[in-house]
CSV table of C-alpha atoms in Angstrom, one decimal:
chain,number,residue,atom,x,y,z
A,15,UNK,CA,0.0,0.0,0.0
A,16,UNK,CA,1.4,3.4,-0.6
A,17,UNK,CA,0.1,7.1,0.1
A,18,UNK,CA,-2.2,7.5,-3.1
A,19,UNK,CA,-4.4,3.7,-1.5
A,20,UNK,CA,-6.6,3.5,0.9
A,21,UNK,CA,-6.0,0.0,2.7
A,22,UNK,CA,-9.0,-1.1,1.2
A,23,UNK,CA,-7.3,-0.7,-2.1
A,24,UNK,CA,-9.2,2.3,-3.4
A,25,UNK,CA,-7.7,5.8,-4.2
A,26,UNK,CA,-8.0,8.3,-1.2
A,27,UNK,CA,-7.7,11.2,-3.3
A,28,UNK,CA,-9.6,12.0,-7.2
A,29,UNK,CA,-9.7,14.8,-9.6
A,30,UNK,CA,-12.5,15.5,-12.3
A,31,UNK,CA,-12.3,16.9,-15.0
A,32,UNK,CA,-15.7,19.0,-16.0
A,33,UNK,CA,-18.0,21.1,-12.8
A,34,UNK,CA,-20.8,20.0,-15.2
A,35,UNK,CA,-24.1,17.3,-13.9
A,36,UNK,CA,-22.1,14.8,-15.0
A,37,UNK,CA,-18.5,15.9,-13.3
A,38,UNK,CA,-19.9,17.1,-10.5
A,39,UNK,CA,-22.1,13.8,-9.8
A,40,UNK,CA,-18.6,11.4,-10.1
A,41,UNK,CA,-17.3,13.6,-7.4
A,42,UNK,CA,-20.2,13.8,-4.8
A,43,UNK,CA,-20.4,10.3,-5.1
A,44,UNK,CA,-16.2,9.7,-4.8
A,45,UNK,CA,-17.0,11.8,-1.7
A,46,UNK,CA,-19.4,9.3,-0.2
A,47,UNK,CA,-16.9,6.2,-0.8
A,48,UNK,CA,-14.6,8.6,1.7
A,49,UNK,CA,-12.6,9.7,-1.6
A,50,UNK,CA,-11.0,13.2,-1.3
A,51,UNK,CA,-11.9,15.0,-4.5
A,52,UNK,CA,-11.0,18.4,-6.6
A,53,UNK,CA,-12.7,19.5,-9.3
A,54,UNK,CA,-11.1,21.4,-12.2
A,55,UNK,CA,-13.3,23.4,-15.3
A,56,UNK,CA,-11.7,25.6,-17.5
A,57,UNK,CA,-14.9,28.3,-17.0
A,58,UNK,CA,-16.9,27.7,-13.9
A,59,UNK,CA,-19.4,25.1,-12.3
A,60,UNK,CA,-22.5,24.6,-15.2
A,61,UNK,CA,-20.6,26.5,-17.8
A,62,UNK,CA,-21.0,24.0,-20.7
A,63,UNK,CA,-24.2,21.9,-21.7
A,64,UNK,CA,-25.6,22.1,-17.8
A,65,UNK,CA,-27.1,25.2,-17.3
A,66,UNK,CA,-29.0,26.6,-20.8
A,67,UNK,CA,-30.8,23.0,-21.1
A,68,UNK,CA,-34.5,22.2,-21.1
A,69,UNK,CA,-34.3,20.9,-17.7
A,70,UNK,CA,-35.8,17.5,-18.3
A,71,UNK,CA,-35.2,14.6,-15.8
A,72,UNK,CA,-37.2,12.6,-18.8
A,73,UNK,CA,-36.1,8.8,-18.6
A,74,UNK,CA,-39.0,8.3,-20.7
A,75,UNK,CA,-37.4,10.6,-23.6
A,76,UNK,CA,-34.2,9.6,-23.1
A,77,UNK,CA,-33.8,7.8,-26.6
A,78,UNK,CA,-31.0,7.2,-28.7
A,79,UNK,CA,-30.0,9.8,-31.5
A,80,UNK,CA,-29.5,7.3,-34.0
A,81,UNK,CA,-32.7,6.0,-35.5
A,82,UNK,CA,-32.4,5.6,-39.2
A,83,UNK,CA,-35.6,8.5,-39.6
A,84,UNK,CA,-33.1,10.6,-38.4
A,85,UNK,CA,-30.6,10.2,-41.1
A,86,UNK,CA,-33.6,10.6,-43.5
A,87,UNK,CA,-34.1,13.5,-42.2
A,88,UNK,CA,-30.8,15.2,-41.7
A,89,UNK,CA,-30.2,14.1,-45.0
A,90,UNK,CA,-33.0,16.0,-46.5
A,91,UNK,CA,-32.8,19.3,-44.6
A,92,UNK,CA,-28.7,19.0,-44.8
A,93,UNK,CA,-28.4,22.6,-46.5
A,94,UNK,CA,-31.7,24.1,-44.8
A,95,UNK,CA,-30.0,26.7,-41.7
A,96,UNK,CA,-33.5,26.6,-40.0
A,97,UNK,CA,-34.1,22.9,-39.6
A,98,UNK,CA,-33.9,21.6,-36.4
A,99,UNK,CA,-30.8,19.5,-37.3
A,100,UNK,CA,-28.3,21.8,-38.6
A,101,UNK,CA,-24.6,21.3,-40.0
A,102,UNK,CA,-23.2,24.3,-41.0
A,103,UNK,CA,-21.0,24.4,-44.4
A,104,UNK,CA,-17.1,23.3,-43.2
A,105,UNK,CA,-14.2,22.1,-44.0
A,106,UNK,CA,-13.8,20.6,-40.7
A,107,UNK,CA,-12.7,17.0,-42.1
A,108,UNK,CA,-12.9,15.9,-38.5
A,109,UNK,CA,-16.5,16.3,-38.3
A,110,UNK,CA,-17.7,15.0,-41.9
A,111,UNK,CA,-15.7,11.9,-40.3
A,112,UNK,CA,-17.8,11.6,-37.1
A,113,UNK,CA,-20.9,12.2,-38.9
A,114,UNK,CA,-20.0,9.5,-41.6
A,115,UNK,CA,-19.5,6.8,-38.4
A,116,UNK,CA,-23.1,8.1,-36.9
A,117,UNK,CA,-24.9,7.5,-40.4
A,118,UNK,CA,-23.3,4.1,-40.7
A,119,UNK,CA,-25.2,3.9,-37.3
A,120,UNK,CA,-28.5,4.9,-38.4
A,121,UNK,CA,-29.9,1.8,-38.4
A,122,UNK,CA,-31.9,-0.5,-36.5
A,123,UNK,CA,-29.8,-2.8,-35.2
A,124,UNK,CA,-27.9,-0.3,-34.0
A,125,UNK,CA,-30.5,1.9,-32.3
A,126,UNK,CA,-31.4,-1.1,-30.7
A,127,UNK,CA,-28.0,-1.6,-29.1
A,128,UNK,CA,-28.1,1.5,-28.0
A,129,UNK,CA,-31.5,1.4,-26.4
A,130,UNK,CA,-30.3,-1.4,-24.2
A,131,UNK,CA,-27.2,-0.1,-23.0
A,132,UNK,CA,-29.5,3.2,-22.0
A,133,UNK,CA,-32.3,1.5,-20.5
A,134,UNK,CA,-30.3,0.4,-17.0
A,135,UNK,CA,-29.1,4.1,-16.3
A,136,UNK,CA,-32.9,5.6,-17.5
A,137,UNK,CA,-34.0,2.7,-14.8
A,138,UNK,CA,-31.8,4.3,-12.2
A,139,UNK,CA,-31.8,7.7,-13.1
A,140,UNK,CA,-34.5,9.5,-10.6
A,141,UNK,CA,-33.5,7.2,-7.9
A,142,UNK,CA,-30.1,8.6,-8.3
A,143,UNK,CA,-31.3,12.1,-7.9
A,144,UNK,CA,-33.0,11.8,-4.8
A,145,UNK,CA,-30.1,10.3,-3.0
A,146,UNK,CA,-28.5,13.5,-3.7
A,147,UNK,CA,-31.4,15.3,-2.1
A,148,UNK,CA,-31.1,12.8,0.8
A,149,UNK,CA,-27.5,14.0,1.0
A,150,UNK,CA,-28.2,17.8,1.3
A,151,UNK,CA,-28.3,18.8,-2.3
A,152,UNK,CA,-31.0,21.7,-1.8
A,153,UNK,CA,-32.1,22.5,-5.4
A,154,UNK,CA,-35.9,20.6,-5.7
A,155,UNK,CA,-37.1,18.2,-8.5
A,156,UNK,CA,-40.4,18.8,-9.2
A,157,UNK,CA,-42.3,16.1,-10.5
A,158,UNK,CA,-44.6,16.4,-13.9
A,159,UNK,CA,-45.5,14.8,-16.5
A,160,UNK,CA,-44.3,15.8,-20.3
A,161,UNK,CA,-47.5,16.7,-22.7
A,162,UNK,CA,-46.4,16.1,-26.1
A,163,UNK,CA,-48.5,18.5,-28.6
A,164,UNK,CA,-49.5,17.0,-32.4
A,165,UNK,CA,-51.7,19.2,-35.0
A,166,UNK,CA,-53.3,15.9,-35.4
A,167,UNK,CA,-53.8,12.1,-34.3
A,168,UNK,CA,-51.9,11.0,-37.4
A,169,UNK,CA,-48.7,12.7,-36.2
A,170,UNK,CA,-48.5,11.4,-33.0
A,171,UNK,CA,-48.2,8.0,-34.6
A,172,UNK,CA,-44.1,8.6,-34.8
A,173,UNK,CA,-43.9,9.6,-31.1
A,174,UNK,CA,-46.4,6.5,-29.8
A,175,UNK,CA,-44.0,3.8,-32.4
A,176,UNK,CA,-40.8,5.3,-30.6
A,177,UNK,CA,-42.3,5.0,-27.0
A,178,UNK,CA,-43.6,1.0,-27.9
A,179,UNK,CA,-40.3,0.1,-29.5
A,180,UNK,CA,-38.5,1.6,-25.9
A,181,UNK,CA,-40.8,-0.2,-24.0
A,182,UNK,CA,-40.5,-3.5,-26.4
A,183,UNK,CA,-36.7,-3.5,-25.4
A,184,UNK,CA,-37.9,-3.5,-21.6
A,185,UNK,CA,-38.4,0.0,-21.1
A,186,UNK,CA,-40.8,1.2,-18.2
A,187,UNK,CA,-42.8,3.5,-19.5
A,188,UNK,CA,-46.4,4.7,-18.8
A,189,UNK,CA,-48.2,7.2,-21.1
A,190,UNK,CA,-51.4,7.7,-23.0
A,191,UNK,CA,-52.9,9.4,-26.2
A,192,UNK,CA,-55.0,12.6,-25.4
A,193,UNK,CA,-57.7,14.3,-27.6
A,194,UNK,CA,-57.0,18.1,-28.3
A,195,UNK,CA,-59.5,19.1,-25.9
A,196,UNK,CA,-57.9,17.4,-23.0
A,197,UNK,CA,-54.7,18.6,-24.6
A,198,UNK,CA,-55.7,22.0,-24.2
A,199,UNK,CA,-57.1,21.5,-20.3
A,200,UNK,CA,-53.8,20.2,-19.5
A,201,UNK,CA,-51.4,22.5,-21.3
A,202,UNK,CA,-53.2,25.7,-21.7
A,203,UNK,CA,-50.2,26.9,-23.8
A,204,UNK,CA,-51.4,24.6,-26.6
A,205,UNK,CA,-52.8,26.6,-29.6
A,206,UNK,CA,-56.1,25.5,-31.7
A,207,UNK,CA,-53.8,24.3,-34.0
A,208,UNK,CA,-53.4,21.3,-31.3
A,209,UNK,CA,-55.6,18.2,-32.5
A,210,UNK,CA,-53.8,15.6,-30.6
A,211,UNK,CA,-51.3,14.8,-27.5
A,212,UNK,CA,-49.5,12.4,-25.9
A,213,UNK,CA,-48.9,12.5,-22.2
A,214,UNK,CA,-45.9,10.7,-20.3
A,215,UNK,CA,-46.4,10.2,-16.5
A,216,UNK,CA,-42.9,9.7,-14.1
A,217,UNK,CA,-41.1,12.7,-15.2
A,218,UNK,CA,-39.5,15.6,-13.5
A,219,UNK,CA,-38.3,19.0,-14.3
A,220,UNK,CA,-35.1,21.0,-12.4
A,221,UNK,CA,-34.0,24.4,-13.1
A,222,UNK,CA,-30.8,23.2,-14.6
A,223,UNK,CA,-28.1,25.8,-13.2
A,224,UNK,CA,-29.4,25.7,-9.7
A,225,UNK,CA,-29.7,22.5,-9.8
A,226,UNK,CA,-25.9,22.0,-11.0
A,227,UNK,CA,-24.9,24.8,-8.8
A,228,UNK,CA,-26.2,23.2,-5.6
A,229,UNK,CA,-24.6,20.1,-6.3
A,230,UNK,CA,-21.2,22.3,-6.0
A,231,UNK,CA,-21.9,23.7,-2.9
A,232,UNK,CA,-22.7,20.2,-1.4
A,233,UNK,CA,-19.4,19.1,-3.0
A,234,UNK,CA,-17.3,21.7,-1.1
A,235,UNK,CA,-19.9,21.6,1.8
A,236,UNK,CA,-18.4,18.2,2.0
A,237,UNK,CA,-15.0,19.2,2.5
A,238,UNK,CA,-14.3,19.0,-2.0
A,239,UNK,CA,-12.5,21.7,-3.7
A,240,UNK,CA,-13.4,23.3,-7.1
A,241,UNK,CA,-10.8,25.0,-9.3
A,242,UNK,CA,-12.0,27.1,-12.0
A,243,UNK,CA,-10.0,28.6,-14.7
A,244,UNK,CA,-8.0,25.4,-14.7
A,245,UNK,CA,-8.1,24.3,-18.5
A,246,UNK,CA,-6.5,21.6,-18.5
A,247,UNK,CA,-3.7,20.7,-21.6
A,248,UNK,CA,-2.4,17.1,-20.8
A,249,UNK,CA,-2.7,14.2,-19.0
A,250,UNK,CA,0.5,12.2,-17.4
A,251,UNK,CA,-0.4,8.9,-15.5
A,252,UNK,CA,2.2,7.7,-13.3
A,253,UNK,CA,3.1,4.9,-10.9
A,254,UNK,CA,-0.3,5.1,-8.6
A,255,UNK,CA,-1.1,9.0,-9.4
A,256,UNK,CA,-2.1,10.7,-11.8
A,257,UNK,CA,-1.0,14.4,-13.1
A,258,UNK,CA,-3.2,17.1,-14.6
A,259,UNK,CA,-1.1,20.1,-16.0
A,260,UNK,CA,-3.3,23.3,-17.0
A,261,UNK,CA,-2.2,25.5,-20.0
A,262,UNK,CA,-1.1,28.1,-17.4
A,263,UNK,CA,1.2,25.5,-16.1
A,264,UNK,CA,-0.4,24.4,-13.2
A,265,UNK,CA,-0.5,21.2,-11.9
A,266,UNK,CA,-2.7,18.3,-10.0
A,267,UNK,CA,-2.4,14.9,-8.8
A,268,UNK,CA,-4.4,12.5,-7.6
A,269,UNK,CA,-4.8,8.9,-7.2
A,270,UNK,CA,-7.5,8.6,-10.2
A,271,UNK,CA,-8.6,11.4,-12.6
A,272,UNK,CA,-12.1,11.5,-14.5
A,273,UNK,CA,-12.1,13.4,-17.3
A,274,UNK,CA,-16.0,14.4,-17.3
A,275,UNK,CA,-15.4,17.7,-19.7
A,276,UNK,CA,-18.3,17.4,-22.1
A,277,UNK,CA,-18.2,18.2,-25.4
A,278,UNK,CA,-14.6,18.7,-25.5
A,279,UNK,CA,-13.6,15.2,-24.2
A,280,UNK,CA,-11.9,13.5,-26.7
A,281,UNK,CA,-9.2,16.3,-26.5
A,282,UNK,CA,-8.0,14.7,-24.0
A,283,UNK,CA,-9.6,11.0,-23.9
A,284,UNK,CA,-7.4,10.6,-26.9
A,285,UNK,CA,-4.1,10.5,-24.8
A,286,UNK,CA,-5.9,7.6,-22.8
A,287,UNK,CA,-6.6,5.9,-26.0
A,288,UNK,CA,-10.6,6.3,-26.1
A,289,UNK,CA,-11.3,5.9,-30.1
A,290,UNK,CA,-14.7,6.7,-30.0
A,291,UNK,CA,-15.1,10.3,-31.2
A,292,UNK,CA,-17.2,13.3,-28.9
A,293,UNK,CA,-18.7,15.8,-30.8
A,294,UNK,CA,-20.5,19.1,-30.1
A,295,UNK,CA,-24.6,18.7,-31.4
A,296,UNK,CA,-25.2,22.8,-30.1
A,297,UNK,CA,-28.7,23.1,-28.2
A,298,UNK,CA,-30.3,26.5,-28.0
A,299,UNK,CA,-32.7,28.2,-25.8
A,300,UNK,CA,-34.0,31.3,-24.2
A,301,UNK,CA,-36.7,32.2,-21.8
A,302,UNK,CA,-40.1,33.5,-22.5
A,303,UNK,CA,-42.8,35.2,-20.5
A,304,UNK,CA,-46.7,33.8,-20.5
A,305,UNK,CA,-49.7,35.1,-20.0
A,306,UNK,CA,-51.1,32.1,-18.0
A,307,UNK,CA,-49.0,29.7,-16.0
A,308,UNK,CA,-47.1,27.0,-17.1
A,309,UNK,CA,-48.0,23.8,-15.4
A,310,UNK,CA,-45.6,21.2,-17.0
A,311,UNK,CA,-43.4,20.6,-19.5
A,312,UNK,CA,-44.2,20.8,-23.1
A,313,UNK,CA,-42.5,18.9,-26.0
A,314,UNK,CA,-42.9,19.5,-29.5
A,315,UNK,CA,-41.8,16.4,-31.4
A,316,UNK,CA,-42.5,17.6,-34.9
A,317,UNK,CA,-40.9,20.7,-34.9
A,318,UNK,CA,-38.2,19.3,-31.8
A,319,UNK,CA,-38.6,22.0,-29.2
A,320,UNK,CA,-38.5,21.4,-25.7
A,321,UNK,CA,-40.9,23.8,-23.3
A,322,UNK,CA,-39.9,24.2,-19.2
A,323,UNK,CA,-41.9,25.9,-16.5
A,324,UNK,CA,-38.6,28.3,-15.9
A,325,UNK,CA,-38.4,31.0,-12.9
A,326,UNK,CA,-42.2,32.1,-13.4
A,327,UNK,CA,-41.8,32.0,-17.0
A,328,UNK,CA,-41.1,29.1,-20.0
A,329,UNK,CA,-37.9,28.1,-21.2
A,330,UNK,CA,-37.9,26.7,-24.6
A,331,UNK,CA,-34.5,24.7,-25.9
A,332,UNK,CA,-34.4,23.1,-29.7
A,333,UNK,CA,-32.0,22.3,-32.1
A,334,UNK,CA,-29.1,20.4,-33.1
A,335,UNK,CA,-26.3,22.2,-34.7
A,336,UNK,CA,-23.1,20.2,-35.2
A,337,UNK,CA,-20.5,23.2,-35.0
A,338,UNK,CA,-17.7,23.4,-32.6
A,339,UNK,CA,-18.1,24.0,-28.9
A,340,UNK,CA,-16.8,27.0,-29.0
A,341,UNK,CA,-18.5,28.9,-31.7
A,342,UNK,CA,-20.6,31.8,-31.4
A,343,UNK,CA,-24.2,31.9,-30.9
A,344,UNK,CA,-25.9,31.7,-34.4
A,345,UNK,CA,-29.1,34.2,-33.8
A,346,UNK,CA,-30.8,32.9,-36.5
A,347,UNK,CA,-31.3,29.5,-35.3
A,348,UNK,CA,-33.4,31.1,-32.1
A,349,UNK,CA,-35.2,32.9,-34.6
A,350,UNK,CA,-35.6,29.4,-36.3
A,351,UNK,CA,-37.1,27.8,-32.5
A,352,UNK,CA,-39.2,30.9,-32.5
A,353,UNK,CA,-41.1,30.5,-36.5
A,354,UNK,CA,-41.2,26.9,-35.5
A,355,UNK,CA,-43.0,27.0,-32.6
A,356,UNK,CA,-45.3,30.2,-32.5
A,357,UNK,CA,-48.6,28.3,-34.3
A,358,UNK,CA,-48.3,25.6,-31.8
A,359,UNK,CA,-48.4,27.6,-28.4
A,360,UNK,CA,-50.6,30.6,-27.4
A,361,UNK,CA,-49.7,33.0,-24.7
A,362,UNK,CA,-46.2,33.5,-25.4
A,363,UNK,CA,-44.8,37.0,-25.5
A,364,UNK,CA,-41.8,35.7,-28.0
A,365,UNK,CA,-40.2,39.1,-28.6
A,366,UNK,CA,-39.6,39.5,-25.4
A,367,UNK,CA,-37.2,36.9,-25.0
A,368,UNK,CA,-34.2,37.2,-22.8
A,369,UNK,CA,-31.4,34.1,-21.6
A,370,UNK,CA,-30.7,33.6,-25.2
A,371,UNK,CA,-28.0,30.6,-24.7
A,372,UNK,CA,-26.1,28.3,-26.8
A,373,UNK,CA,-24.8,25.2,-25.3
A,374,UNK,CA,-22.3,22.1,-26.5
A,375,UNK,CA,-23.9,19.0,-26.0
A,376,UNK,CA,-21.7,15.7,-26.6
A,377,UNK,CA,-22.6,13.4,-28.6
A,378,UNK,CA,-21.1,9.9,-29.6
A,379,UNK,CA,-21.4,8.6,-32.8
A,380,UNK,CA,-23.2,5.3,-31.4
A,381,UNK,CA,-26.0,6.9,-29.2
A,382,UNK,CA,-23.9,5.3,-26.2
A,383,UNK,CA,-22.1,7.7,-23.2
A,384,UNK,CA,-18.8,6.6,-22.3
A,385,UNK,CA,-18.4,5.9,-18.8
A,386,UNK,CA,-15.1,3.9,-17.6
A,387,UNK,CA,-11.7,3.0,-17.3
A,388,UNK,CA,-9.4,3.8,-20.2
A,389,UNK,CA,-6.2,2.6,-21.1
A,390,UNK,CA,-4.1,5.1,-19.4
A,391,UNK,CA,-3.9,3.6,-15.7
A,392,UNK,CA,-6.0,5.4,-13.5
A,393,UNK,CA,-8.0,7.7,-15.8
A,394,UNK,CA,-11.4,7.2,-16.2
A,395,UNK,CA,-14.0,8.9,-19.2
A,396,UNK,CA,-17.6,10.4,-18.2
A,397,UNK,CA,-19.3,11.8,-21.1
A,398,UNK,CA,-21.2,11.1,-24.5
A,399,UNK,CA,-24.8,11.1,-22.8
A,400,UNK,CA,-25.9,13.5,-26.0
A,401,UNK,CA,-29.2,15.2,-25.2
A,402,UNK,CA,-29.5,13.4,-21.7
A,403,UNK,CA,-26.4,14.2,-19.6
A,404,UNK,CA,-28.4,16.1,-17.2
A,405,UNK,CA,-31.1,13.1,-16.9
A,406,UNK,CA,-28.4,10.7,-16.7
A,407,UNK,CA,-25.5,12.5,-14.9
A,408,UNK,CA,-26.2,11.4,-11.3
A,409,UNK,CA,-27.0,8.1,-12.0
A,410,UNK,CA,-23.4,8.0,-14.4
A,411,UNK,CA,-21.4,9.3,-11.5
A,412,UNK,CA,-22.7,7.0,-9.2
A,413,UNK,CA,-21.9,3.7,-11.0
A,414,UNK,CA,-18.3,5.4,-12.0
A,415,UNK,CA,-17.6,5.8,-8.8
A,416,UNK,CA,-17.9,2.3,-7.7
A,417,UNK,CA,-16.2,1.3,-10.4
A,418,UNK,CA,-13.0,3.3,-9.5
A,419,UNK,CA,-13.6,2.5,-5.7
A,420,UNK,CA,-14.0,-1.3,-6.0
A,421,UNK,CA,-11.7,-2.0,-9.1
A,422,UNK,CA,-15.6,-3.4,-10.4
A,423,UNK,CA,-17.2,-2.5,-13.6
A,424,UNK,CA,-21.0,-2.5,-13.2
A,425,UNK,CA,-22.4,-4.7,-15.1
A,426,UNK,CA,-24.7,-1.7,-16.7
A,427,UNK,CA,-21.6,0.1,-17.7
A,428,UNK,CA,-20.6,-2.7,-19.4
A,429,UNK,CA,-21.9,-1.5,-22.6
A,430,UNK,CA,-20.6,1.6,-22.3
A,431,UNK,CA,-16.7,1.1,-22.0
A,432,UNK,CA,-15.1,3.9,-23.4
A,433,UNK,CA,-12.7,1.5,-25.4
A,434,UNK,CA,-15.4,-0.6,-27.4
């Protein structure tokens, strides 16, 4: 045994990478296997994909990217700049590469794979947030169900075949179809327009930043440090320890490092010889005010908008725009959300929008997260969860951290090993 081991053979101290859901998560849970734990971010705690989001604790909506009616799509509305799915013109060879391995898994077989390797984390996911509340994380879930609006009954049928093939691969899911008159008694947002809905029970919704936010303070609450402005440039495991070096020259070690850093993951995965490419797919929102209260969430499948009860008003999230993480916010794609949406709901004051908020979301090219140990000893990968990291970011950080605690894989991450 040496100073890095505990005499139970785990690592007494850990750094993360990433004070996003899914960072932050792996560490509160190191913390409760008696793991000393810093957390490093480049920006600050929910800088990335974890605080703009829709908010949806949805393991009923948690399905996989790539389902072959995607690729139809994308493929039709390839040079559109307003459709929902949105890759800009670029040279960026990297990218035509990724999005070359996600079409080759547009199919069935594949979707299916993917929907199994989901389903144990969706199983988990809510129980895994309320054993942070049980351990003093103070931001509430509120629990709603998610109203799906249609123009018509016919429409609907695309949403109900999704939900019955989740549930044929062992998916527990309870919803129903509504008529547009119950539609509108139970989302008063809903426009005439409505004809048809389809309601999923078991959901929650959290303000996203205060929720990721909270979790921080119960991480240094519990005796964890946080480090921001720490970006970090390399990677160097050692003999029991492992170094993080920031571009300012700073350094960190720790017994075991997670490297939780969203959409700009395989930066540094790479160097721990993780293959499987992260990408950015760039969600948008802003926030809205209403002339009646909101009572629940609101999804809009045809049109792929996202609506949140949000600080007394609604927040309203859409698109996926494969850019880089970095780039600037592209107005014209929330003008896109807004010309989308307006028919469908009533009662929202759109041009007086404020929040407006871009966000990197990362996405593998598999519709499976990568959650595990890598090839460089000691260094672990969080990340990959695509439109669900902050549904599935507690329950990821808690099976992580057994892993690296018992020296056991899970049998649910399986699946998900970042070297497949």
């Amino acid at each position: 045994m040496d100073e890095h081991t505990r005499i139970d053979g785990g690592p007494r101290t850990a750094v993360v990478v990433g004070a996003g859901i899914v960072g932050l998560s792996t560490a509160w849970f190191l913390q409760d296997h008696g793991v000393e734990v810093t957390v490093v971010d480049r920006d600050d705690v929910a800088a990335g994909a974890s605080w703009g989001n829709a908010g949806w604790l949805s393991p009923g909506l948690a399905i996989p990217l790539n389902e072959p009616s995607v690729l139809r799509y994308g493929l039709r509305t390839l040079l559109d700049r307003d459709a929902p799915l949105h890759v800009p013109a670029t040279l960026d060879v990297g990218l035509w590469r990724f999005l070359t391995r996600f079409a080759a898994h547009c199919t069935w077989g594949a979707w299916q794979r993917a929907a199994r390797a989901n389903l144990p984390l969706n199983a988990e996911c809510l129980a895994a947030f309320d054993v942070l509340a049980a351990g003093g994380v103070s931001a509430p879930t509120v629990s709603a169900p998610i109203t799906a609006l249609f123009t018509s009954r016919g429409q609907a049928t695309g949403l109900l075949r999704e939900l019955r093939r989740i549930t044929a691969e062992g998916g527990e899911i309870t919803y129903r179809g509504l008529s547009g008159d119950e539609v509108r008694d139970l989302a008063p947002q809903a426009s005439p327009r409505i004809g048809a809905g389809v309601r999923l029970e078991g959901q929650r919704f959290v303000d996203p930043g205060a929720f990721t936010r909270a979790l921080a303070d119960s991480v240094r609450e519990r005796g964890g440090t946080i480090r921001t402005g720490f970006d970090v440039r390399d990677v160097r495991p050692h003999d029991h320890a492992v170094t993080l070096e920031a571009r300012s020259g700073e350094l960190v070690s720790a017994s075991a490092a997670v490297l939780a850093n969203g959409s700009w993951l395989s930066r540094l995965s790479r160097r721990a010889g993780v293959r499987v490419p992260v990408r950015a797919g760039r969600g948008y929102s802003f926030t809205v005010p209403t002339d009646r209260p909101v009572p629940g969430p609101v999804y809009l499948p045809d049109v792929r908008v996202a609506c949140t009860p949000y600080r007394d008003a609604l927040r309203v999230a859409g698109t996926m725009e494969f850019q880089g993480p970095d780039a600037a916010l592209d107005h014209r794609r929330i003008e896109a959300i807004v010309a989308s949406a307006r028919g469908l709901l009533d009662g929202v004051r759109w041009d007086e929008r404020r929040d407006e908020w871009v966000g990197p979301r990362p996405v593998t090219p598999d519709g499976k997260p990568l959650i595990g140990a890598t090839a460089a000893p000691g260094v672990y990968v969080a990340g990959g969860h695509g439109m669900w990291g902050l549904t599935q970011g507690p329950i990821t950080g808690q099976l992580l951290a057994e892993q690296i605690v018992t020296g056991k894989r899970p049998e649910a991450l399986r699946p998900l090993d970042p070297l497949r």
